[in-house]
Amino acid sequence: DLLDGAFKFNEFFRVHKDEQGNDREEFVHESMIKKFLDLLTDNKLSTKFPYSTEVYRNFNKHSLWLLPNRVKVIEAMEKLLNEHPVFGSNEFGIVNISGNARDDEEDKDAKDRVTRAVKNNEYTITLTGQRLTTGASVPEWTAIFMMSDTSSATTYLQTAFRCQTPAKIEGKIKTQGYVFDFAPDRTLKLVAEAIELNHK
């Protein structure tokens, strides 16, 4: 049961384990996650989701998806996106920047891979569990998808700020950035905490 008082991303994105107890690149709730990806692109619903129409997709051409910080979770999501009829199309570049190494060279390489993907694809989705969520600046990012159970106001806002980097893209000044969070109660709590921190 995914509902234990509140929705939890760690449970939704839980992966199977092998005989030794190591994570495998396969979601326990794979069918539900596939339905979730389908919803994001469904143009027949009255409620429009971020990738459901061409107009909406153009608002979110290059996005950062923050997932639970487990390498196999992000690899499993990369696999499902590449198999998806919309996200797996030639128009989308899926960039997995997960990994355990966190030194400067690794972060620089991650940013280079994102920059290359942005240059070579109409749309990109960058998958991360932590890397490039603070300090990094990818001007083309206009959307952040919060799909992690982070409860730190600082981490949350630092990640959200990734879509606010000023930029001139295709001759136009970037004027909008979007944060999509599927846990609205958490959003309200962390924004309230951030206001309290700023006030102090």
Short mmCIF file of C-alpha atoms in Angstrom, two decimals, residues 1 3 22 54 62 65-66 83 106 125-126 136 148 161 163 167-168:
data_model
loop_
_atom_site.label_atom_id
_atom_site.label_comp_id
_atom_site.label_asym_id
_atom_site.label_seq_id
_atom_site.Cartn_x
_atom_site.Cartn_y
_atom_site.Cartn_z
CA ASP A 1 0.00 0.00 0.00
CA LEU A 3 -0.68 5.28 1.38
CA ASN A 22 21.56 -4.80 -3.39
CA GLU A 54 3.19 21.16 -27.52
CA HIS A 62 14.77 21.34 -20.54
CA TRP A 65 13.98 15.76 -12.18
CA LEU A 66 15.02 15.30 -8.54
CA GLU A 83 11.05 2.99 -23.42
CA GLU A 106 32.45 14.56 -11.51
CA ILE A 125 15.23 15.58 -18.93
CA THR A 126 18.12 15.50 -16.48
CA ALA A 136 25.25 24.68 -10.63
CA SER A 148 12.14 13.19 -3.70
CA PHE A 161 16.42 27.93 -7.85
CA CYS A 163 15.23 26.99 -13.02
CA ALA A 167 19.27 33.30 -19.86
CA LYS A 168 18.75 34.38 -23.44
#
